[in-house]
Short mmCIF file of C-alpha atoms in Angstrom, two decimals:
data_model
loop_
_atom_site.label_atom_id
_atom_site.label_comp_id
_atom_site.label_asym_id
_atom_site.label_seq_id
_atom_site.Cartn_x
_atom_site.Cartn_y
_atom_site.Cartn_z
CA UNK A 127 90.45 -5.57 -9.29
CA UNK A 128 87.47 -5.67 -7.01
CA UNK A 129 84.50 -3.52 -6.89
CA UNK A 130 85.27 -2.14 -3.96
CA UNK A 131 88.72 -1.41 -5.68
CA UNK A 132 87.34 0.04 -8.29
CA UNK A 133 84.95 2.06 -6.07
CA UNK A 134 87.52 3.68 -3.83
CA UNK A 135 89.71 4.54 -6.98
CA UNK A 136 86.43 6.40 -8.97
CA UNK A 137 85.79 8.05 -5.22
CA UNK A 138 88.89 9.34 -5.24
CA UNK A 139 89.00 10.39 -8.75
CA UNK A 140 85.73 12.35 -8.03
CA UNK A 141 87.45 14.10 -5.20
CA UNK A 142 90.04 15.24 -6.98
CA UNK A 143 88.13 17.00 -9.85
CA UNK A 144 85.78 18.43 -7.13
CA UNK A 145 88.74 20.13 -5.59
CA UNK A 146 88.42 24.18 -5.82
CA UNK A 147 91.52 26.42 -6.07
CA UNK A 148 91.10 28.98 -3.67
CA UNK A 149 92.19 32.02 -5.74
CA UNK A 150 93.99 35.35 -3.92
CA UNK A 151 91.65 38.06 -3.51
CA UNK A 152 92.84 41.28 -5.09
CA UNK A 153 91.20 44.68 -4.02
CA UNK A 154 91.18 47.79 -5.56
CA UNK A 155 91.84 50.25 -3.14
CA UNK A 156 91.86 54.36 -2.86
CA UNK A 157 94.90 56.17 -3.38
CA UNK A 158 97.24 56.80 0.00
CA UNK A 159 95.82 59.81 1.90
CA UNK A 160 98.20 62.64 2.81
CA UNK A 161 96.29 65.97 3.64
CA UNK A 162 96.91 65.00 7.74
CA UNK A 163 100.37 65.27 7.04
CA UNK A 164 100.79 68.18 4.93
CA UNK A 165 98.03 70.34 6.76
CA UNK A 166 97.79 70.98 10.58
CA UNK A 167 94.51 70.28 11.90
CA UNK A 168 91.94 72.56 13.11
CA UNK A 169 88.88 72.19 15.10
CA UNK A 170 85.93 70.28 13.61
CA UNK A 171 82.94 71.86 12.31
CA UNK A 172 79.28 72.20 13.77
CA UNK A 173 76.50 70.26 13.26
CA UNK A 174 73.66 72.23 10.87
CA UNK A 175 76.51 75.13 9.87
CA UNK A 176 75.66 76.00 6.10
CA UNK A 177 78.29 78.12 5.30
CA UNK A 178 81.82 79.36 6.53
CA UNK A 179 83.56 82.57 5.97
CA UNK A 180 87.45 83.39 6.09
CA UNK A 181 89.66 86.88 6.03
CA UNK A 182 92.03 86.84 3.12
CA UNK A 183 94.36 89.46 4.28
CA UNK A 184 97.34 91.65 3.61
CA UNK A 185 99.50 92.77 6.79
CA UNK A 186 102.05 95.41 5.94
CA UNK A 187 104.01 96.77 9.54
CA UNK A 188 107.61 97.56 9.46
CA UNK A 189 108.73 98.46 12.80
CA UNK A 190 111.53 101.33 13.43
CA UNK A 191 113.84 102.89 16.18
CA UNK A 192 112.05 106.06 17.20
CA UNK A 193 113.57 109.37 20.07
CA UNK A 194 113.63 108.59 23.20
CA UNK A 195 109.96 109.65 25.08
CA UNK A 196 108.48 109.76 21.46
CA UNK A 197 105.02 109.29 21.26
CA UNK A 198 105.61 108.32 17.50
CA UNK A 199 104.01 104.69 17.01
CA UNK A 200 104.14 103.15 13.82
CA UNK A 201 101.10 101.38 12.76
CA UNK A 202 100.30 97.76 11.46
CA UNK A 203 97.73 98.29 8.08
CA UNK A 204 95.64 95.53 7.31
CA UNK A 205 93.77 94.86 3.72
CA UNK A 206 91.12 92.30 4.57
CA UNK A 207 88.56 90.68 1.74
CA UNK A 208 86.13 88.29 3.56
CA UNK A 209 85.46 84.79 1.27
CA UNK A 210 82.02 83.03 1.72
CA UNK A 211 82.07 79.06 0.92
CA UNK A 212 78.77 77.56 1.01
CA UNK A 213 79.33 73.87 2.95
CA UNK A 214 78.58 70.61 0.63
CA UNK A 215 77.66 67.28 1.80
CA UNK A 216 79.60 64.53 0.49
CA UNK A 217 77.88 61.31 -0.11
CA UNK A 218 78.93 57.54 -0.59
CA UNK A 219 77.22 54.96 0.83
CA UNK A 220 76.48 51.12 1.04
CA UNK A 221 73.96 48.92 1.42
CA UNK A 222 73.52 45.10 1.81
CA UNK A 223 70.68 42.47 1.84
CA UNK A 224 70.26 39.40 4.01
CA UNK A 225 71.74 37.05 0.90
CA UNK A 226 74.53 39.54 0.73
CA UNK A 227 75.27 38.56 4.20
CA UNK A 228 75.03 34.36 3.24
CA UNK A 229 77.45 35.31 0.58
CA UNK A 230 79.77 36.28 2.71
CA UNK A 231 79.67 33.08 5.25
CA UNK A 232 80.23 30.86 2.21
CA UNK A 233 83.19 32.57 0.60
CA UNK A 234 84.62 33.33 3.85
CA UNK A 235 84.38 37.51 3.50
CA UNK A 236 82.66 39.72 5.42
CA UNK A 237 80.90 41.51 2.72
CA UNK A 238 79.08 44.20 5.11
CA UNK A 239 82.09 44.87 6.73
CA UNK A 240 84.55 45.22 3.31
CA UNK A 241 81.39 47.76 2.28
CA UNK A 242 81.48 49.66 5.25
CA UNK A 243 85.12 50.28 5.33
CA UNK A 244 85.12 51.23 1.57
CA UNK A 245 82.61 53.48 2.49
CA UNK A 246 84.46 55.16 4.90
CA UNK A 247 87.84 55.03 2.90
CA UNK A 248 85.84 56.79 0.23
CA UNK A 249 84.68 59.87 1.95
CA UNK A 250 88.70 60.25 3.47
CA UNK A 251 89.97 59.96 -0.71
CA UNK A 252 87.38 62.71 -1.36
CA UNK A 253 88.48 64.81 1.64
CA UNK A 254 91.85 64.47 0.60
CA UNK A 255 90.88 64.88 -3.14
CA UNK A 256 89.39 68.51 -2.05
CA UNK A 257 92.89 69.20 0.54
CA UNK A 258 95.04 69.14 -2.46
CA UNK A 259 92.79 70.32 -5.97
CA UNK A 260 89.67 71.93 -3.83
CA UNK A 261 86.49 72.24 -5.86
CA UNK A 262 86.56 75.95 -7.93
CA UNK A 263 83.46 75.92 -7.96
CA UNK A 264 82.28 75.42 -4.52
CA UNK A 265 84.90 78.07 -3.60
CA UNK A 266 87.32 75.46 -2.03
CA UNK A 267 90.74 76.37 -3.18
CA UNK A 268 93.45 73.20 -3.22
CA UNK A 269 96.62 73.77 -2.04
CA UNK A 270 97.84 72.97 -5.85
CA UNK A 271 95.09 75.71 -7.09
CA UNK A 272 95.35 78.23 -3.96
CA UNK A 273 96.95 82.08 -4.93
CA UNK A 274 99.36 81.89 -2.73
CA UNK A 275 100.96 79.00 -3.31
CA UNK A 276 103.98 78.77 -5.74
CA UNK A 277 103.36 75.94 -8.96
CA UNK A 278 106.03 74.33 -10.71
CA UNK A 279 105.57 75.63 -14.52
CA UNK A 280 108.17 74.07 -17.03
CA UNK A 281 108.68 72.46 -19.77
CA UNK A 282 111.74 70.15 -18.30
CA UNK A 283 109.51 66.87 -17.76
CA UNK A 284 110.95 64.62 -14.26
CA UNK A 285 111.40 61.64 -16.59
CA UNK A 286 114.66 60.75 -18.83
CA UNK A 287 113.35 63.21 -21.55
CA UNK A 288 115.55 65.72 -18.94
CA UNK A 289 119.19 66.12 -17.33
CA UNK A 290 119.14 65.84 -13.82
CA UNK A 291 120.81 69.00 -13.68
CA UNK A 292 117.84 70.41 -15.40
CA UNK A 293 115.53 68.98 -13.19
CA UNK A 294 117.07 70.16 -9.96
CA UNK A 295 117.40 73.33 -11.72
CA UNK A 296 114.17 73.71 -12.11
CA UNK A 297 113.16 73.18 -8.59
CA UNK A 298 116.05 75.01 -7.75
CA UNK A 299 114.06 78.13 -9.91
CA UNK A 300 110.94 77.25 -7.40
CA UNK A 301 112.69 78.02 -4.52
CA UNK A 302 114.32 81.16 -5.82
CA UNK A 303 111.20 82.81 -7.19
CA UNK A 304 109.06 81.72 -4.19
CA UNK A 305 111.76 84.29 -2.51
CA UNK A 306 111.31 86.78 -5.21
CA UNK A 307 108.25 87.52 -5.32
CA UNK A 308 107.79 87.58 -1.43
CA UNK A 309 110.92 89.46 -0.72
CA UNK A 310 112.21 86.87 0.70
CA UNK A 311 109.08 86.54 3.99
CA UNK A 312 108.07 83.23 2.30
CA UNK A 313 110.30 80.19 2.62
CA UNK A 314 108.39 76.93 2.19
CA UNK A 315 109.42 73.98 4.13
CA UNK A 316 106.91 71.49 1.89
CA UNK A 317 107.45 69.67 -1.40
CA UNK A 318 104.80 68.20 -3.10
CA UNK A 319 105.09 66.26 -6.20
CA UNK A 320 103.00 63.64 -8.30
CA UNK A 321 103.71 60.01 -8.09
CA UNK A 322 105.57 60.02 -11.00
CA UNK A 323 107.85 62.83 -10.63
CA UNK A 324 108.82 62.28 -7.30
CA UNK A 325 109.54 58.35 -8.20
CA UNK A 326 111.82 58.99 -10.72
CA UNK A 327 114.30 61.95 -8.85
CA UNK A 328 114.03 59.62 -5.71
CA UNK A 329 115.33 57.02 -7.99
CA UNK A 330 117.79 58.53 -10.31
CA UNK A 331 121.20 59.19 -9.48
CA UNK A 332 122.43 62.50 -10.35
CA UNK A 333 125.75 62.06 -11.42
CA UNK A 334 126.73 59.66 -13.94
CA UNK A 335 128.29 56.32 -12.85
CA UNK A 336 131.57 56.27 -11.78
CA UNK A 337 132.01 59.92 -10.30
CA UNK A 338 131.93 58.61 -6.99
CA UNK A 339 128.55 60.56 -5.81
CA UNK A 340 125.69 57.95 -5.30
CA UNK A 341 122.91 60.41 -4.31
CA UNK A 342 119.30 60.99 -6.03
CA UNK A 343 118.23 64.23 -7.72
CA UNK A 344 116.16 64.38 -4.74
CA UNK A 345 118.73 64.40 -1.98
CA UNK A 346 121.10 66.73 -4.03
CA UNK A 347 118.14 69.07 -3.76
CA UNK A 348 117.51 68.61 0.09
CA UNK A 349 121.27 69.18 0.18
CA UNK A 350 121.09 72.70 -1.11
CA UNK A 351 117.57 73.44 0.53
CA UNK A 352 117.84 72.62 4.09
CA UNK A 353 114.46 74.74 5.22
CA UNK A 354 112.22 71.66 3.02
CA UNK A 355 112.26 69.58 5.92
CA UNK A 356 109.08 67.46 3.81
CA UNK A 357 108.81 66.02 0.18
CA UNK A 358 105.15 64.42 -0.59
CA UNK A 359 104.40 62.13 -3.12
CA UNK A 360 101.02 63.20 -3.99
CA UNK A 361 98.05 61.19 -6.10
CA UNK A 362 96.10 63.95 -6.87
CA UNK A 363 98.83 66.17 -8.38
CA UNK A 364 99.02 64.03 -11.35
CA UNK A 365 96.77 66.28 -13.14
CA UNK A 366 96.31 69.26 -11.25
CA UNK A 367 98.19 71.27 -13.70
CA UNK A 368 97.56 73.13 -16.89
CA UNK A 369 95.67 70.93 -19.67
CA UNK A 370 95.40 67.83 -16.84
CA UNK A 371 99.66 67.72 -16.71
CA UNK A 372 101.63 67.25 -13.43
CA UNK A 373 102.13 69.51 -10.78
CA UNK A 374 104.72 70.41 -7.86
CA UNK A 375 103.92 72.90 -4.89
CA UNK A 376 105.91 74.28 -2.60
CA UNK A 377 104.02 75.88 0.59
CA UNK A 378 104.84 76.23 4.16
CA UNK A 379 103.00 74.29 6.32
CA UNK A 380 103.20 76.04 9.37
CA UNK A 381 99.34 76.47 10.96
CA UNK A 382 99.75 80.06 10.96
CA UNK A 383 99.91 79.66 7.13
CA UNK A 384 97.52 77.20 6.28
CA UNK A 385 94.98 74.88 7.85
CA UNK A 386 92.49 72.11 7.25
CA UNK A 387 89.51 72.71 8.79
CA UNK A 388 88.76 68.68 9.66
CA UNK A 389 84.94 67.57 8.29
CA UNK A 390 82.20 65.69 10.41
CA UNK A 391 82.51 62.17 10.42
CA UNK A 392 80.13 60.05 8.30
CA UNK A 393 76.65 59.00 9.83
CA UNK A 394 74.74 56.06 9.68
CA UNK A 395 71.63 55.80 8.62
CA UNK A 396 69.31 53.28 10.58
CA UNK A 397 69.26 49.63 9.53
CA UNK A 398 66.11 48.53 8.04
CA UNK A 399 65.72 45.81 5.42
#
């Protein structure tokens, strides 16, 4: 073999071992956000507010048939307790240098960029974060930690350690007590669940194989409960419960029951190196 043979076969032997297997690039990302679903929005807040206050009240007004040309007018009471939240910044930010920007032309990413969205992506997970579990002590009740909002508290687990017919039971039990203990005013149309739970009765069937019915826990239990037009599979609810456990909520979602009061948008600082 020639030199130049042999030249062309060690060139092409170097070219192969300089060869660089572009690897998939896998990114962590925030949990799916909900809250603009399961909360109607409500105007924005102003710039330089420090606080906010809300009425928690108590209507009672039963109307009734009264005589003819009666002056007799029965009266609406109202038991109002004003709650004071003190408004919190939240904070995430990014930064980048100018060889944060070469980076990215060599590998092909837009670093900035990725930062920038992450950024913003960060402040909507916290947002929705607050939506569902609030901050106690900021005064921000969660929909999973508000009053008046019925929790799912049993010990049937939503995992094959229980009968399907104890699990729809038990959110059959939600249901009924949410009536109970309203007299029947409250009806929620909204489900929401953790990941886990609402994975495994979307999943399992809930009559054994061969009876002939093929539907889920879940859509035996929309079946019988018509008025929960909307089931949520919910991050945050994983541990919202007692001792960090799992959660469900039922709520109506109706804005004349319950709101989210939609934050500024994140600034930006000026650039400067």
């Amino acid at each position: 073999m020639s030199s130049t043979s042999e030249h062309r076969v060690d060139s092409a032997w170097l070219e192969n071992e300089l060869n660089v297997m572009m690897t998939e690039v896998i990114m962590d990302v925030y949990p799916q956000r909900t809250y603009a679903a399961a909360f109607p929005l409500e105007p924005g807040l102003d710039p330089g507010m420090k606080s906010i206050t809300y009425l928690h009240a108590r209507g009672v007004g039963v109307a009734k048939f009264v005589e003819p040309n009666s002056r007799e007018v029965p009266l609406v009471e109202f038991d109002v307790t004003p709650e004071t939240a003190v408004l919190s910044t939240l904070r995430l930010g990014f930064e980048y240098s100018a060889e944060d920007v070469e980076a990215g032309r060599f590998t092909g990413r837009p670093l900035d960029r990725d930062q920038m969205m992450t950024t913003m992506e960060g402040h909507e997970a916290a947002i929705d974060q607050a939506a569902w579990i609030g901050s106690p002590a900021r005064k921000i009740y969660g929909i999973a930690n508000h009053p008046n909002a019925i929790r799912l508290a049993t010990s049937v687990t939503f995992d094959a350690n229980s009968t399907p017919s104890q699990i729809l039971g038990a959110l059959n039990l939600m249901v009924a007590k949410q009536k109970a203990l309203t007299n029947s005013i409250e009806r929620g149309n909204t489900l929401a669940l953790s990941s886990a739970a609402y994975t495994y009765i979307a999943q399992t069937p809930y009559s054994v194989s061969g009876s002939g019915d093929t539907r889920t826990i879940l859509e035996v239990f929309q079946a019988g409960n018509k008025q929960i037009d909307l089931i949520l599979e919910v991050h945050w609810l994983a541990t919202a419960g007692v001792g960090s456990t799992a959660v469900a909520v039922l709520y109506d979602r109706s804005r004349s029951k319950v709101g989210h009061l939609l934050a500024l948008r994140p600034t930006r600082d000026p650039i400067a190196w």
